[in-house]
Protein backbone atom coordinates (compact mmCIF):
# COMPACT_ATOMS: atom_id res chain seq x y z
CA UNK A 1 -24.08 16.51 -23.59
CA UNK A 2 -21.49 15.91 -21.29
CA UNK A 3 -21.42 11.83 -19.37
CA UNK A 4 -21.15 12.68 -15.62
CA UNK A 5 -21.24 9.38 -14.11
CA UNK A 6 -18.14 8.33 -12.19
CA UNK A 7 -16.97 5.25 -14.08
CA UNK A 8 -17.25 7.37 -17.68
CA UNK A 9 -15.55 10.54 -15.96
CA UNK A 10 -12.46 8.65 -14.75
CA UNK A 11 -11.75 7.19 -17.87
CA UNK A 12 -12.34 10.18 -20.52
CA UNK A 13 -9.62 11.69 -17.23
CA UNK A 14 -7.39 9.15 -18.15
CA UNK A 15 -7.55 9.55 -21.68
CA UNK A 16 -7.30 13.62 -21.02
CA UNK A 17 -4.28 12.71 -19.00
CA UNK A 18 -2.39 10.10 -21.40
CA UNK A 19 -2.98 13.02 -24.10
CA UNK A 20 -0.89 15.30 -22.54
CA UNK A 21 1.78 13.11 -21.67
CA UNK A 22 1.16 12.23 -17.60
CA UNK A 23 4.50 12.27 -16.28
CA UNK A 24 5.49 15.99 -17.70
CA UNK A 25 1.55 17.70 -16.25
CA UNK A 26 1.48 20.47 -13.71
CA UNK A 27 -0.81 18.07 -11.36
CA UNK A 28 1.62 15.10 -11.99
CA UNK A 29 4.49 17.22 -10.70
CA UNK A 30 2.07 18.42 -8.28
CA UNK A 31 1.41 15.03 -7.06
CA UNK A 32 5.03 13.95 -6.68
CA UNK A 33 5.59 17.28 -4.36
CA UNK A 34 2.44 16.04 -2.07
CA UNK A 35 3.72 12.61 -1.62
CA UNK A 36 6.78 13.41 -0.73
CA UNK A 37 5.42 15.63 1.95
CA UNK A 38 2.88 12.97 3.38
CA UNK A 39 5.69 10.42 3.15
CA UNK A 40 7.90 12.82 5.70
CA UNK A 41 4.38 13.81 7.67
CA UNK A 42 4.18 9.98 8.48
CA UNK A 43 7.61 8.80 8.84
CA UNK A 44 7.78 11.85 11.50
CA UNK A 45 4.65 10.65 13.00
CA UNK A 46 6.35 7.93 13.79
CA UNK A 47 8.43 9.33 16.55
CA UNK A 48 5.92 11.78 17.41
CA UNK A 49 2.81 9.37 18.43
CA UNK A 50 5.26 7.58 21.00
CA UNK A 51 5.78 10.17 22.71
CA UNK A 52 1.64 11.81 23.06
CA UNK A 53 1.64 8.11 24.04
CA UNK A 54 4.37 8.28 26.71
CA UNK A 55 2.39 11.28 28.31
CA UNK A 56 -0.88 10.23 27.90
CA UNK A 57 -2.81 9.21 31.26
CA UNK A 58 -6.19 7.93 29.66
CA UNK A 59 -5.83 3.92 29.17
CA UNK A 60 -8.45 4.85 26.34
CA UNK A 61 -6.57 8.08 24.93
CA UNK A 62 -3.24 5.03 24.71
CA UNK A 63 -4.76 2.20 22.94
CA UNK A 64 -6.40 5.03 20.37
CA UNK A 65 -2.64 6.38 19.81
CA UNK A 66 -0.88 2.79 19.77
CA UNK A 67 -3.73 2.03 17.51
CA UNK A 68 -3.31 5.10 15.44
CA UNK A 69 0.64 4.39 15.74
CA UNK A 70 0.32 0.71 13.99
CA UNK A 71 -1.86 2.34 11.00
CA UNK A 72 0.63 5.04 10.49
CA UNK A 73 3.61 2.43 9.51
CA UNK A 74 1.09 0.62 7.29
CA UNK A 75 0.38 3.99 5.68
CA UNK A 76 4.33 5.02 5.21
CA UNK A 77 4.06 1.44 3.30
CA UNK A 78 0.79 2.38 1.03
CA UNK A 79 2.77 5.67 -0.25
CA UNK A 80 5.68 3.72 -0.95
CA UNK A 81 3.46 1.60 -3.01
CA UNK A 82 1.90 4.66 -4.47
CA UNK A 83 5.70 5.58 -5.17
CA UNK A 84 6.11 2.43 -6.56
CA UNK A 85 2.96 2.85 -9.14
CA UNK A 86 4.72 5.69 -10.02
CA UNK A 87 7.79 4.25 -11.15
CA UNK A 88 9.90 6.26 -8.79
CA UNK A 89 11.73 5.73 -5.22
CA UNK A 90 10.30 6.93 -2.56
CA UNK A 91 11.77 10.43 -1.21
CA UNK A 92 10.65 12.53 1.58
CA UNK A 93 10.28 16.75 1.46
CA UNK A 94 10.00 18.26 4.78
CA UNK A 95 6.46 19.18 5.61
CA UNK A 96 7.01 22.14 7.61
CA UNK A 97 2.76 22.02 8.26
CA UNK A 98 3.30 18.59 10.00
CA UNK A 99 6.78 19.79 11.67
CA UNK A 100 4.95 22.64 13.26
CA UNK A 101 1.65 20.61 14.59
CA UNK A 102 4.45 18.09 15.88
CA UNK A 103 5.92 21.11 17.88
CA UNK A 104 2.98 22.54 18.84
CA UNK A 105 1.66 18.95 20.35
CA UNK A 106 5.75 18.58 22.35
CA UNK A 107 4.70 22.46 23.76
CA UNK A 108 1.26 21.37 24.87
CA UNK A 109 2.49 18.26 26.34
CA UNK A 110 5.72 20.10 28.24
CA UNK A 111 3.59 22.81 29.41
CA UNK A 112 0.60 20.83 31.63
CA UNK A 113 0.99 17.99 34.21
CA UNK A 114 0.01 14.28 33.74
CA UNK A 115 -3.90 13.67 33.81
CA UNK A 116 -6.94 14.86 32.14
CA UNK A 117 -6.38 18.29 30.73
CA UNK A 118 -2.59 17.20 29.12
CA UNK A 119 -4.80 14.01 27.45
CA UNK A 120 -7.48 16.72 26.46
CA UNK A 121 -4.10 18.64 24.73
CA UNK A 122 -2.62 15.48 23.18
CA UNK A 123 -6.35 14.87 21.54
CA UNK A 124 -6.21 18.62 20.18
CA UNK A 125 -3.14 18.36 18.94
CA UNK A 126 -3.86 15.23 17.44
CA UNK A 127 -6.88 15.93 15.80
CA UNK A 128 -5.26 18.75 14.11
CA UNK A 129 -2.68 16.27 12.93
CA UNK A 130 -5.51 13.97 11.86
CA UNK A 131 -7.34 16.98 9.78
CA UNK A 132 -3.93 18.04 7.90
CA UNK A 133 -3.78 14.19 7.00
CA UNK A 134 -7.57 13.87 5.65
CA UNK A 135 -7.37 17.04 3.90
CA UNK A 136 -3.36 15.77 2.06
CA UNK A 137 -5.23 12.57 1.56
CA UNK A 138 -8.41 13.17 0.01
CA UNK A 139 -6.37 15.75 -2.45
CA UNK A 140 -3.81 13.45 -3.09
CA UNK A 141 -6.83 10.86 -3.61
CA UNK A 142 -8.24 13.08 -5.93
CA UNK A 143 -5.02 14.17 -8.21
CA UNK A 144 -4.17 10.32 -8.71
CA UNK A 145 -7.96 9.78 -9.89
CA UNK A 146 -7.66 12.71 -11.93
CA UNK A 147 -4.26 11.35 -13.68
CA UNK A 148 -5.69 8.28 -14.16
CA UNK A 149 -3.78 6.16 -11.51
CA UNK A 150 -6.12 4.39 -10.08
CA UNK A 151 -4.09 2.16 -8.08
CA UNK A 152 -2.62 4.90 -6.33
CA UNK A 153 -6.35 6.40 -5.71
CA UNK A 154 -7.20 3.05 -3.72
CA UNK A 155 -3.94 3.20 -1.91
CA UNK A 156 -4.35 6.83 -0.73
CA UNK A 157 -8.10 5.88 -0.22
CA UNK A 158 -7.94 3.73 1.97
CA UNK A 159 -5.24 5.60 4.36
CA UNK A 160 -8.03 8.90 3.67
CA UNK A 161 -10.56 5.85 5.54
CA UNK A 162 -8.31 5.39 8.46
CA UNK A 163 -7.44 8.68 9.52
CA UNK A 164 -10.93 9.42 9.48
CA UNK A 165 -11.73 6.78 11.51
CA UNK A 166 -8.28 7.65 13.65
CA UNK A 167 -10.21 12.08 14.05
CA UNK A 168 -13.78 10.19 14.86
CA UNK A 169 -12.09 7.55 18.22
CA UNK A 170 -10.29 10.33 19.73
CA UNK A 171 -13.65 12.83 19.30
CA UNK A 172 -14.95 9.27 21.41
CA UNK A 173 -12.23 9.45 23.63
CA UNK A 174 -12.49 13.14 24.11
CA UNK A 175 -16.51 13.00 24.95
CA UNK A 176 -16.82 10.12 26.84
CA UNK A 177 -14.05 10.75 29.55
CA UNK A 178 -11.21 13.28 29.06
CA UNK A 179 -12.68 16.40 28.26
CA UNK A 180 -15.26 15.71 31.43
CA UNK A 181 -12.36 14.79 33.68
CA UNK A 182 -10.59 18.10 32.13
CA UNK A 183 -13.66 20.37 33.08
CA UNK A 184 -13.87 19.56 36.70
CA UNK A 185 -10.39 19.91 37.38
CA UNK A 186 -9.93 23.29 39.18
CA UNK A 187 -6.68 25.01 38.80
């Protein structure tokens, strides 16, 4: 009969993973790839949320994405930790998911005046961002438990925990004001 409790599973993962030698596995590889994409998701992020800040009108919609903006440098940090756990340097690959929500957010913002329906676009656009980041988290989260780095689970856990929290304030933001203010406006 097969143990299915958390604490048991992890560890006969660990073992499965230390028999096949971690560092040469398909999902360690795997891994690597993914981290290097987050790590050039955020970093990019970090030019990007200035400027959805720059255009946003809502004092609300700001202090979400200045927020938002603070987590995302302590998050470039956590995967260079996770890099470190890894033994490796941190490198970036070009995620060409997060380079095309990035342009579709500039085009949304470019394309509407200042006020209530370009803040409804910026929350789109970053709530897409924001889904792309839980879903490369909670794999990521996942494939480290799996290979039986559990220091590098916690790390990416608790970033998975924030950008949750970042998708649920601007749903807030959206419902209490913007989206309102956006329907009532009349071309």
């Amino acid at each position: 009969m097969q143990n299915t409790t958390n604490g048991n599973s992890q560890t006969a993962n660990a073992k499965r993973t230390a028999n096949r030698g971690m560092k040469s596995s398909q999902l360690m590889q795997l891994f690597e790839d993914e981290l290097k994409d987050i790590y050039w998701a955020e970093k990019a992020l970090t030019t990007a949320i200035p400027k959805m800040i720059n255009n946003a009108t809502s004092a609300e919609l700001v202090k979400a994405l200045e927020k938002h903006l603070e987590e995302t440098k302590g998050q470039i940090t956590r995967v260079e930790q996770v890099f470190e756990t890894l033994g490796k340097k941190a490198v970036a690959k070009k995620c060409e998911a997060m380079e095309g929500l990035i342009k579709e957010a500039q085009e949304i913002m470019e394309s509407c005046e200042p006020g209530a329906m370009c803040d409804a676009g910026i929350i789109s656009a970053g709530q897409k961002v924001e889904h792309y980041e839980i879903a490369s988290y909670g794999t990521l989260s996942q494939f480290a438990s799996t290979l039986g780095l559990s220091a590098a689970a916690k790390l990416l856990g608790a970033t998975l925990v924030e950008e949750k929290a970042a998708d649920e304030k601007l749903s807030q933001v959206a419902m209490s004001a913007v989206n309102i203010e956006a329907a009532e406006k009349v071309n």
